[in-house]
Short mmCIF file of C-alpha atoms and ligand atoms in Angstrom, two decimals:
data_model
loop_
_atom_site.label_atom_id
_atom_site.label_comp_id
_atom_site.label_asym_id
_atom_site.label_seq_id
_atom_site.Cartn_x
_atom_site.Cartn_y
_atom_site.Cartn_z
CA UNK S 1 -56.87 -49.51 123.12
CA UNK S 2 -60.43 -48.23 122.54
CA UNK S 3 -62.62 -48.46 125.60
CA UNK S 4 -65.64 -50.60 124.93
CA UNK S 5 -68.66 -49.42 126.88
CA UNK S 6 -71.61 -51.77 127.03
CA UNK S 7 -73.80 -49.46 129.02
CA UNK S 8 -77.25 -49.51 127.45
CA UNK S 9 -78.46 -46.37 129.12
CA UNK S 10 -75.52 -44.14 128.21
CA UNK S 11 -76.44 -42.12 131.27
CA UNK S 12 -72.99 -40.99 132.12
CA UNK S 13 -73.10 -37.82 134.13
CA UNK S 14 -70.65 -35.10 133.30
CA UNK S 15 -71.86 -32.35 135.61
CA UNK S 16 -69.98 -31.58 138.82
CA UNK S 17 -66.76 -32.52 137.10
CA UNK S 18 -63.91 -30.14 136.71
CA UNK S 19 -62.78 -30.97 133.20
CA UNK S 20 -59.09 -31.61 133.00
CA UNK S 21 -58.96 -34.25 130.30
CA UNK S 22 -61.26 -35.92 127.85
CA UNK S 23 -61.53 -39.52 126.84
CA UNK S 24 -63.41 -41.00 123.95
CA UNK S 25 -65.35 -44.16 124.61
CA UNK S 26 -66.87 -46.37 121.98
CA UNK S 27 -70.33 -47.74 122.74
CA UNK S 28 -70.50 -49.96 119.69
CA UNK S 29 -72.93 -47.54 118.04
CA UNK S 30 -71.04 -44.31 117.95
CA UNK S 31 -68.58 -42.34 119.94
CA UNK S 32 -69.42 -41.07 123.39
CA UNK S 33 -67.39 -38.33 124.99
CA UNK S 34 -66.64 -38.84 128.65
CA UNK S 35 -65.19 -35.99 130.65
CA UNK S 36 -63.03 -36.87 133.60
CA UNK S 37 -61.37 -34.80 136.25
CA UNK S 38 -58.13 -35.68 137.95
CA UNK S 39 -59.34 -33.95 141.11
CA UNK S 40 -62.84 -35.20 141.75
CA UNK S 41 -61.79 -38.74 142.44
CA UNK S 42 -65.05 -40.51 143.21
CA UNK S 43 -66.75 -39.73 139.91
CA UNK S 44 -64.75 -42.05 137.66
CA UNK S 45 -65.51 -44.92 140.02
CA UNK S 46 -69.17 -44.11 139.68
CA UNK S 47 -68.73 -44.32 135.94
CA UNK S 48 -66.88 -47.64 136.14
CA UNK S 49 -69.16 -49.20 138.71
CA UNK S 50 -72.33 -47.43 137.65
CA UNK S 51 -75.22 -49.23 139.28
CA UNK S 52 -77.38 -48.73 136.20
CA UNK S 53 -75.07 -50.79 134.01
CA UNK S 54 -76.67 -54.14 133.27
CA UNK S 55 -73.34 -55.64 132.29
CA UNK S 56 -69.88 -54.94 133.62
CA UNK S 57 -68.43 -52.13 131.58
CA UNK S 58 -64.88 -53.40 131.63
CA UNK S 59 -63.97 -56.96 132.41
CA UNK S 60 -60.24 -56.69 132.08
CA UNK S 61 -59.74 -53.87 134.57
CA UNK S 62 -56.92 -52.72 132.31
CA UNK S 63 -58.68 -50.15 130.15
CA UNK S 64 -57.66 -46.51 130.15
CA UNK S 65 -60.52 -45.51 132.43
CA UNK S 66 -59.65 -48.16 135.02
CA UNK S 67 -56.06 -47.04 134.91
CA UNK S 68 -57.14 -43.44 135.57
CA UNK S 69 -59.56 -44.62 138.25
CA UNK S 70 -56.92 -46.39 140.26
CA UNK S 71 -54.67 -43.38 139.94
CA UNK S 72 -57.41 -41.06 141.07
CA UNK S 73 -58.81 -43.14 143.90
CA UNK S 74 -55.70 -42.40 145.90
CA UNK S 75 -56.25 -38.64 145.63
CA UNK S 76 -58.52 -36.64 147.89
CA UNK S 77 -61.61 -34.75 146.90
CA UNK S 78 -60.64 -31.08 147.14
CA UNK S 79 -61.57 -27.76 145.57
CA UNK S 80 -58.26 -26.20 146.69
CA UNK S 81 -55.20 -25.58 144.57
CA UNK S 82 -52.41 -28.16 144.59
CA UNK S 83 -49.65 -27.46 147.08
CA UNK S 84 -51.69 -25.02 149.18
CA UNK S 85 -50.43 -26.56 152.42
CA UNK S 86 -46.84 -27.31 151.46
CA UNK S 87 -44.63 -26.41 154.44
CA UNK S 88 -47.58 -26.47 156.88
CA UNK S 89 -47.79 -28.76 159.89
CA UNK S 90 -51.13 -29.64 161.40
CA UNK S 91 -52.54 -31.83 164.18
CA UNK S 92 -55.92 -33.47 163.62
CA UNK S 93 -57.33 -35.28 166.65
CA UNK S 94 -59.59 -38.21 165.87
CA UNK S 95 -57.92 -38.22 162.44
CA UNK S 96 -58.11 -41.98 161.95
CA UNK S 97 -61.83 -42.09 161.21
CA UNK S 98 -64.79 -40.16 159.81
CA UNK S 99 -64.53 -36.40 159.66
CA UNK S 100 -60.97 -36.33 161.00
CA UNK S 101 -59.88 -38.79 158.34
CA UNK S 102 -61.42 -36.69 155.56
CA UNK S 103 -59.76 -33.54 156.92
CA UNK S 104 -56.34 -35.17 157.29
CA UNK S 105 -56.61 -36.75 153.85
CA UNK S 106 -57.47 -33.47 152.18
CA UNK S 107 -54.64 -31.69 153.99
CA UNK S 108 -52.02 -34.27 153.07
CA UNK S 109 -53.20 -34.24 149.47
CA UNK S 110 -52.49 -30.49 149.51
CA UNK S 111 -48.94 -31.05 150.75
CA UNK S 112 -49.33 -30.69 154.55
CA UNK S 113 -47.57 -32.69 157.20
CA UNK S 114 -50.26 -33.98 159.55
CA UNK S 115 -50.18 -35.76 162.91
CA UNK S 116 -53.34 -37.74 163.50
CA UNK S 117 -54.02 -38.62 167.13
CA UNK S 118 -56.54 -40.86 168.86
CA UNK S 119 -56.76 -43.78 171.30
CA UNK S 120 -56.68 -46.73 168.88
CA UNK S 121 -53.19 -46.91 167.41
CA UNK S 122 -54.08 -49.70 164.97
CA UNK S 123 -56.86 -47.57 163.46
CA UNK S 124 -54.48 -44.63 163.15
CA UNK S 125 -51.79 -46.73 161.49
CA UNK S 126 -54.16 -48.24 158.95
CA UNK S 127 -55.54 -44.78 158.16
CA UNK S 128 -52.06 -43.29 157.79
CA UNK S 129 -50.93 -45.96 155.40
CA UNK S 130 -54.02 -45.40 153.27
CA UNK S 131 -53.75 -41.60 153.37
CA UNK S 132 -50.06 -41.49 152.61
CA UNK S 133 -51.03 -42.79 149.19
CA UNK S 134 -52.77 -39.42 148.60
CA UNK S 135 -49.82 -37.43 149.82
CA UNK S 136 -48.66 -34.74 147.42
CA UNK S 137 -45.54 -32.59 147.32
CA UNK S 138 -44.00 -33.82 150.56
CA UNK S 139 -47.23 -34.16 152.51
CA UNK S 140 -47.07 -36.89 155.14
CA UNK S 141 -49.24 -38.41 157.86
CA UNK S 142 -47.69 -39.26 161.23
CA UNK S 143 -49.55 -41.07 164.00
CA UNK S 144 -49.60 -40.53 167.75
CA UNK S 145 -51.61 -42.49 170.28
CA UNK S 146 -53.36 -40.06 172.59
CA UNK S 147 -56.35 -40.00 174.89
CA UNK S 148 -57.38 -36.36 174.69
CA UNK S 149 -58.87 -36.57 178.18
CA UNK S 150 -55.42 -37.15 179.62
CA UNK S 151 -53.10 -34.18 180.15
CA UNK S 152 -49.91 -36.29 179.98
CA UNK S 153 -51.00 -37.66 176.62
CA UNK S 154 -51.69 -34.11 175.39
CA UNK S 155 -48.18 -33.02 176.38
CA UNK S 156 -46.67 -36.05 174.65
CA UNK S 157 -48.70 -35.34 171.52
CA UNK S 158 -47.37 -31.78 171.31
CA UNK S 159 -43.80 -32.97 171.90
CA UNK S 160 -44.22 -35.59 169.19
CA UNK S 161 -45.68 -33.08 166.72
CA UNK S 162 -42.91 -30.54 167.31
CA UNK S 163 -40.20 -33.18 166.99
CA UNK S 164 -41.55 -34.84 163.87
CA UNK S 165 -42.90 -31.84 161.98
CA UNK S 166 -40.63 -29.07 163.33
CA UNK S 167 -43.54 -26.78 164.21
CA UNK S 168 -47.31 -26.54 164.35
CA UNK S 169 -49.36 -24.26 162.11
CA UNK S 170 -52.80 -25.70 162.63
CA UNK S 171 -54.85 -27.72 165.06
CA UNK S 172 -58.17 -29.41 164.43
CA UNK S 173 -59.86 -30.40 167.69
CA UNK S 174 -62.08 -33.03 166.13
CA UNK S 175 -61.87 -35.99 168.52
CA UNK S 176 -65.06 -36.23 170.46
CA UNK S 177 -68.38 -37.84 170.93
CA UNK S 178 -71.04 -38.79 173.40
CA UNK S 179 -73.71 -41.35 174.10
CA UNK S 180 -77.45 -41.08 173.67
CA UNK S 181 -79.44 -40.67 176.85
CA UNK S 182 -82.25 -38.58 178.32
CA UNK S 183 -80.89 -36.07 180.82
CA UNK S 184 -82.44 -37.82 183.81
CA UNK S 185 -80.45 -41.01 183.12
CA UNK S 186 -77.00 -39.47 182.65
CA UNK S 187 -74.75 -40.18 185.62
CA UNK S 188 -72.40 -37.48 186.90
CA UNK S 189 -69.46 -39.59 185.70
CA UNK S 190 -71.04 -39.96 182.28
CA UNK S 191 -71.60 -36.21 182.02
CA UNK S 192 -68.03 -35.56 183.14
CA UNK S 193 -66.65 -38.06 180.61
CA UNK S 194 -68.39 -36.22 177.78
CA UNK S 195 -67.29 -32.80 179.02
CA UNK S 196 -63.69 -34.04 179.31
CA UNK S 197 -63.77 -35.61 175.86
CA UNK S 198 -65.16 -32.56 174.09
CA UNK S 199 -64.38 -29.44 176.14
CA UNK S 200 -61.47 -30.07 178.49
CA UNK S 201 -59.51 -31.73 175.67
CA UNK S 202 -59.92 -28.70 173.43
CA UNK S 203 -58.75 -26.35 176.19
CA UNK S 204 -55.76 -28.53 177.15
CA UNK S 205 -54.45 -29.11 173.63
CA UNK S 206 -54.96 -25.53 172.39
CA UNK S 207 -53.24 -24.15 175.51
CA UNK S 208 -50.34 -26.59 175.30
CA UNK S 209 -49.59 -25.67 171.69
CA UNK S 210 -50.00 -21.96 172.37
CA UNK S 211 -47.60 -22.03 175.33
CA UNK S 212 -44.98 -24.21 173.73
CA UNK S 213 -45.06 -22.95 170.15
CA UNK S 214 -47.27 -20.08 169.06
CA UNK S 215 -46.40 -17.77 171.97
CA UNK S 216 -42.70 -18.42 171.29
CA UNK S 217 -42.69 -17.36 167.64
CA UNK S 218 -41.00 -14.06 166.89
CA UNK S 219 -41.75 -14.46 163.20
CA UNK S 220 -45.23 -13.03 162.78
CA UNK S 221 -45.57 -14.90 159.51
CA UNK S 222 -45.65 -18.16 161.44
CA UNK S 223 -49.23 -17.79 162.57
CA UNK S 224 -51.62 -20.43 163.81
CA UNK S 225 -55.15 -21.57 163.16
CA UNK S 226 -57.34 -23.69 165.41
CA UNK S 227 -60.57 -25.24 164.21
CA UNK S 228 -62.83 -26.78 166.83
CA UNK S 229 -65.42 -29.26 165.63
CA UNK S 230 -68.60 -28.92 167.65
CA UNK S 231 -72.27 -29.75 166.99
CA UNK S 232 -75.20 -27.88 165.50
CA UNK S 233 -76.55 -27.28 169.00
CA UNK S 234 -78.06 -23.81 168.81
CA UNK S 235 -81.33 -25.05 170.25
CA UNK S 236 -79.90 -27.54 172.69
CA UNK S 237 -79.29 -31.18 171.82
CA UNK S 238 -82.05 -33.38 173.21
CA UNK S 239 -80.83 -36.89 174.10
CA UNK S 240 -77.25 -35.67 173.97
CA UNK S 241 -77.55 -32.80 176.45
CA UNK S 242 -74.10 -33.40 177.93
CA UNK S 243 -72.54 -32.99 174.51
CA UNK S 244 -74.69 -29.97 173.61
CA UNK S 245 -73.51 -28.30 176.81
CA UNK S 246 -69.86 -29.25 176.31
CA UNK S 247 -69.86 -27.98 172.72
CA UNK S 248 -71.52 -24.72 173.78
CA UNK S 249 -68.57 -24.43 176.15
CA UNK S 250 -66.18 -25.00 173.26
CA UNK S 251 -67.91 -22.29 171.23
CA UNK S 252 -67.49 -19.75 174.01
CA UNK S 253 -63.93 -20.84 174.73
CA UNK S 254 -63.25 -20.35 171.02
CA UNK S 255 -64.32 -16.72 171.21
CA UNK S 256 -62.16 -16.06 174.29
CA UNK S 257 -59.08 -17.72 172.80
CA UNK S 258 -59.66 -15.87 169.52
CA UNK S 259 -59.60 -12.50 171.30
CA UNK S 260 -56.71 -13.34 173.62
CA UNK S 261 -54.45 -14.84 170.96
CA UNK S 262 -55.09 -12.68 167.92
CA UNK S 263 -52.09 -10.55 168.90
CA UNK S 264 -49.91 -13.61 168.35
CA UNK S 265 -51.45 -14.32 164.95
CA UNK S 266 -53.48 -17.23 166.19
CA UNK S 267 -57.02 -17.57 164.86
CA UNK S 268 -59.62 -19.79 166.51
CA UNK S 269 -62.91 -20.84 164.91
CA UNK S 270 -65.59 -23.49 165.26
CA UNK S 271 -67.24 -25.65 162.67
CA UNK S 272 -70.62 -27.03 163.68
CA UNK S 273 -71.63 -30.04 161.59
CA UNK S 274 -75.28 -31.01 161.39
CA UNK S 275 -75.95 -34.68 160.76
CA UNK S 276 -73.00 -35.93 158.76
CA UNK S 277 -72.95 -39.49 157.54
CA UNK S 278 -69.72 -41.15 158.67
CA UNK S 279 -69.66 -44.91 158.95
CA UNK S 280 -67.53 -44.80 162.10
CA UNK S 281 -69.60 -42.09 163.77
CA UNK S 282 -72.88 -43.88 163.18
CA UNK S 283 -71.40 -47.24 164.20
CA UNK S 284 -71.07 -45.83 167.73
CA UNK S 285 -74.84 -45.85 168.03
CA UNK S 286 -75.53 -49.36 166.75
CA UNK S 287 -79.12 -50.04 165.76
CA UNK S 288 -80.26 -46.75 167.25
CA UNK S 289 -78.56 -44.92 164.37
CA UNK S 290 -81.01 -46.28 161.78
CA UNK S 291 -84.06 -45.20 163.75
CA UNK S 292 -82.46 -41.86 164.45
CA UNK S 293 -81.75 -41.31 160.76
CA UNK S 294 -85.26 -42.02 159.58
CA UNK S 295 -86.76 -39.73 162.18
CA UNK S 296 -84.33 -36.89 161.63
CA UNK S 297 -84.06 -36.86 157.81
CA UNK S 298 -87.46 -35.21 157.20
CA UNK S 299 -86.42 -32.49 159.65
CA UNK S 300 -83.26 -31.54 157.81
CA UNK S 301 -84.13 -28.79 155.32
CA UNK S 302 -81.68 -30.30 152.80
CA UNK S 303 -83.43 -33.68 153.18
CA UNK S 304 -80.15 -35.51 153.39
CA UNK S 305 -77.17 -35.98 155.65
CA UNK S 306 -73.96 -34.14 154.94
CA UNK S 307 -70.74 -35.80 153.85
CA UNK S 308 -67.35 -35.73 155.54
CA UNK S 309 -65.94 -33.90 152.52
CA UNK S 310 -68.54 -31.16 152.91
CA UNK S 311 -67.20 -30.51 156.41
CA UNK S 312 -63.57 -30.99 155.49
CA UNK S 313 -63.56 -28.31 152.79
CA UNK S 314 -64.69 -25.68 155.30
CA UNK S 315 -62.13 -26.80 157.88
CA UNK S 316 -59.35 -26.69 155.29
CA UNK S 317 -60.47 -23.22 154.22
CA UNK S 318 -60.37 -21.99 157.84
CA UNK S 319 -56.89 -23.43 158.28
CA UNK S 320 -55.69 -21.70 155.13
CA UNK S 321 -54.36 -18.19 154.67
CA UNK S 322 -57.51 -17.37 152.70
CA UNK S 323 -59.23 -17.16 156.09
CA UNK S 324 -56.70 -14.88 157.84
CA UNK S 325 -59.35 -12.29 158.68
CA UNK S 326 -61.75 -14.80 160.21
CA UNK S 327 -61.56 -15.55 163.92
CA UNK S 328 -63.92 -16.27 166.80
CA UNK S 329 -66.61 -17.58 164.43
CA UNK S 330 -68.85 -20.61 164.50
CA UNK S 331 -69.87 -21.85 161.07
CA UNK S 332 -72.49 -24.47 160.44
CA UNK S 333 -72.31 -27.22 157.82
CA UNK S 334 -75.78 -28.54 158.34
CA UNK S 335 -78.01 -28.41 155.26
CA UNK S 336 -80.03 -25.63 156.87
CA UNK S 337 -80.58 -27.46 160.16
CA UNK S 338 -79.23 -24.58 162.22
CA UNK S 339 -82.07 -22.39 160.97
CA UNK S 340 -84.67 -24.47 162.75
CA UNK S 341 -85.18 -26.16 166.06
CA UNK S 342 -84.44 -29.69 167.16
CA UNK S 343 -86.55 -31.69 166.67
CA UNK S 344 -86.99 -29.73 163.48
CA UNK S 345 -90.26 -29.05 161.75
CA UNK S 346 -90.59 -31.68 159.02
CA UNK S 347 -90.09 -30.18 155.56
CA UNK S 348 -92.78 -31.13 153.10
CA UNK S 349 -90.81 -31.08 149.85
CA UNK S 350 -89.69 -34.33 148.22
CA UNK S 351 -86.25 -35.86 147.75
CA UNK S 352 -83.21 -33.66 148.16
CA UNK S 353 -82.40 -31.48 145.18
CA UNK S 354 -79.01 -30.56 146.54
CA UNK S 355 -76.10 -32.14 144.67
CA UNK S 356 -73.75 -34.20 146.85
CA UNK S 357 -70.10 -33.27 147.31
CA UNK S 358 -68.39 -36.53 148.32
CA UNK S 359 -70.10 -39.87 148.76
CA UNK S 360 -73.43 -40.51 150.48
CA UNK S 361 -75.24 -43.85 150.60
CA UNK S 362 -78.91 -43.89 149.60
CA UNK S 363 -79.94 -44.69 153.19
CA UNK S 364 -78.65 -41.30 154.26
CA UNK S 365 -81.07 -39.47 151.95
CA UNK S 366 -84.81 -39.06 152.09
C1 LIG G 401 -77.08 -41.39 165.71
C2 LIG G 401 -76.43 -40.32 164.89
C3 LIG G 401 -75.96 -39.13 165.69
C4 LIG G 401 -75.44 -38.07 164.83
C5 LIG G 401 -74.96 -36.84 165.57
C6 LIG G 401 -73.68 -36.98 166.27
C7 LIG G 401 -72.69 -37.70 165.82
C8 LIG G 401 -71.41 -37.83 166.50
O1 LIG G 401 -71.02 -37.17 167.41
S1 LIG G 401 -70.49 -39.03 165.81
C9 LIG G 401 -69.17 -39.31 166.94
C10 LIG G 401 -69.48 -40.48 167.76
N1 LIG G 401 -68.29 -40.98 168.39
C11 LIG G 401 -68.23 -41.14 169.68
O2 LIG G 401 -69.14 -40.84 170.43
C12 LIG G 401 -66.97 -41.75 170.18
C13 LIG G 401 -66.51 -41.19 171.47
N2 LIG G 401 -67.42 -41.44 172.58
C14 LIG G 401 -67.05 -42.06 173.70
O3 LIG G 401 -65.90 -42.49 173.81
C15 LIG G 401 -68.06 -42.16 174.84
O4 LIG G 401 -69.33 -41.81 174.46
C16 LIG G 401 -67.62 -41.30 176.07
C17 LIG G 401 -67.26 -39.89 175.63
C18 LIG G 401 -68.70 -41.23 177.10
C19 LIG G 401 -66.45 -41.96 176.73
O5 LIG G 401 -66.81 -43.29 177.05
P1 LIG G 401 -65.95 -44.17 178.06
O6 LIG G 401 -64.53 -44.17 177.68
O7 LIG G 401 -66.63 -45.47 178.22
O8 LIG G 401 -66.07 -43.35 179.39
P2 LIG G 401 -65.75 -43.77 180.85
O9 LIG G 401 -65.21 -45.14 180.94
O10 LIG G 401 -64.91 -42.69 181.42
O11 LIG G 401 -67.20 -43.78 181.48
C20 LIG G 401 -67.63 -42.75 182.23
C21 LIG G 401 -69.11 -42.79 182.42
O12 LIG G 401 -69.76 -42.66 181.17
C22 LIG G 401 -70.86 -43.60 181.15
N3 LIG G 401 -71.16 -44.03 179.80
C23 LIG G 401 -70.30 -44.29 178.81
N4 LIG G 401 -70.97 -44.72 177.72
C24 LIG G 401 -72.28 -44.74 178.06
C25 LIG G 401 -73.49 -45.09 177.37
N5 LIG G 401 -73.44 -45.53 176.11
N6 LIG G 401 -74.67 -44.97 178.01
C26 LIG G 401 -74.72 -44.53 179.28
N7 LIG G 401 -73.62 -44.18 180.01
C27 LIG G 401 -72.44 -44.29 179.40
C28 LIG G 401 -70.31 -44.76 181.92
O13 LIG G 401 -71.35 -45.59 182.34
C29 LIG G 401 -69.61 -44.10 183.08
O14 LIG G 401 -70.51 -43.66 184.07
P3 LIG G 401 -70.86 -44.55 185.41
O15 LIG G 401 -71.63 -45.72 184.90
O16 LIG G 401 -71.67 -43.64 186.26
O17 LIG G 401 -69.56 -44.93 186.01
N1 LIG G 402 -71.00 -37.37 162.27
C1 LIG G 402 -71.82 -36.43 162.71
O1 LIG G 402 -73.00 -36.38 162.35
C2 LIG G 402 -71.34 -35.39 163.64
C3 LIG G 402 -70.11 -35.45 164.25
N2 LIG G 402 -69.73 -34.46 165.11
C4 LIG G 402 -68.45 -34.50 165.79
O2 LIG G 402 -67.42 -34.58 164.83
C5 LIG G 402 -66.32 -35.30 165.38
C6 LIG G 402 -65.97 -36.47 164.48
O3 LIG G 402 -67.11 -37.33 164.37
P1 LIG G 402 -67.17 -38.55 163.36
O4 LIG G 402 -65.98 -38.54 162.50
O5 LIG G 402 -68.49 -38.55 162.73
O6 LIG G 402 -67.16 -39.78 164.37
P2 LIG G 402 -66.00 -40.80 164.78
O7 LIG G 402 -66.55 -41.65 165.87
O8 LIG G 402 -65.46 -41.45 163.56
O9 LIG G 402 -64.88 -39.85 165.34
C7 LIG G 402 -64.56 -39.68 166.66
C8 LIG G 402 -63.04 -39.72 166.71
O10 LIG G 402 -62.61 -39.22 167.96
C9 LIG G 402 -61.66 -40.10 168.50
N3 LIG G 402 -61.79 -40.03 169.94
C10 LIG G 402 -62.92 -40.18 170.69
N4 LIG G 402 -62.63 -40.06 171.99
C11 LIG G 402 -61.30 -39.83 172.07
C12 LIG G 402 -60.40 -39.64 173.13
N5 LIG G 402 -60.80 -39.68 174.41
N6 LIG G 402 -59.10 -39.40 172.85
C13 LIG G 402 -58.67 -39.38 171.57
N7 LIG G 402 -59.47 -39.55 170.52
C14 LIG G 402 -60.77 -39.79 170.76
C15 LIG G 402 -62.01 -41.48 167.96
O11 LIG G 402 -60.87 -42.33 167.87
P3 LIG G 402 -60.53 -43.42 169.01
O12 LIG G 402 -61.82 -44.09 169.34
O13 LIG G 402 -59.51 -44.31 168.36
O14 LIG G 402 -59.94 -42.66 170.13
C16 LIG G 402 -62.50 -41.14 166.57
O15 LIG G 402 -61.45 -41.14 165.65
C17 LIG G 402 -66.75 -35.72 166.79
O16 LIG G 402 -66.32 -34.75 167.70
C18 LIG G 402 -68.25 -35.73 166.66
O17 LIG G 402 -68.90 -35.66 167.89
C19 LIG G 402 -70.51 -33.36 165.32
C20 LIG G 402 -71.70 -33.25 164.71
C21 LIG G 402 -72.23 -34.27 163.88
#
């Protein structure tokens, strides 16, 4: 059935697409070639639901492009080769939302078995059922309720992961967060809560897995990789000082663990996101998030927030064997923010010229 496009503008973007297949679309005046990728899943939706279309481009929802779209929407955005993580078992804390969700989704789409762990079981279950649609070559998401501040929960998480996946190859310490407050108003309990959530949790879970699994492996091929998600906090983190301090602790702990455990084939690295737009992450700050965004955007050299996929691809790389010679590092994904100070010097160029990898609403760009 020929696809009838009624788009008057014909502004269908083909860049950023990895061409795997080509479709011909009739615009009523001639033939337009539309290139689609089966990997970069969001693009076909942008074609179908292109905001510049004055009329709906397909009313039936049954055309070839819609069929491809629904197929592709269940796949994850990834630059990595299919099957890269087949046979690998990974824990992602905070994997039911935001960055953790993007990481878990990319991993399962590459064939990994992944346990996602957090406090809200209903959020985890909904996420798992969605992500299992992207699973490829035996990849599967399992869920485990766990408060990472609680040592019993940590032990149960490791037991669950070993029983369900048969081993652990990777750990992403992503669960975390904080509240916004000037230093003078943070109570000791509040400070402690943030340190427990971000630093103690990372120590407890990494240690538990090392003692019960990685240190027990005679097979040197069964190595491990830990990726700790921290913050771009090189110059402190005003209004989130407790978190800046806790994450600095994680960075240093990362270096110590990297040196102590390299003999067992365990690598440990940090990823330091700048300001990454995640709906769940920003929801934690209510109305304050909007004000924060407009004040911080001019200070980000890239002039836009990052996307979860832009963080996930680095995390997945660090978990992979392509990164076997990398340990003890802290890598920023921050649109240049780590080069400046916070609050950063406003940049005087216009809208962001950087292309976007993943999805980013207009409000998260300058
Ligand atoms: C705006 C864009 C920012 C972009 C940059 C960063 C982005 C991100 O990091 S996104 C991720 C955001 N996600 C989260 O922050 C979720 C996890 N966070 C939390 O769960 C809390 O912030 C927590 C770590 C503090 C834990 O909270 P809770 O379970 O309530 O902790 P406790 O019951 O143990 O409370 C202990 C202590 O903490 C004080 N407290 C908690 N929230 C606040 C608050 N919003 N403001 C001030 N104080 C807070 C609480 O009052 C308790 O202290 P006392 O009152 O002295 O007993
Ligand atoms: N978005 C951003 O701009 C940045 C984010 N980060 C960090 O990246 C990580 C992910 O953030 P993002 O995805 O944006 O935000 P989210 O709020 O979506 O992610 C936080 C996740 O951590 C889980 N979590 C929080 N506390 C606990 C706990 N005590 N035990 C178990 N799980 C917990 C939450 O699940 P649940 O509530 O169900 O437990 C949630 O899934 C966080 O560590 C965040 O601080 C760092 C820099 C910037």
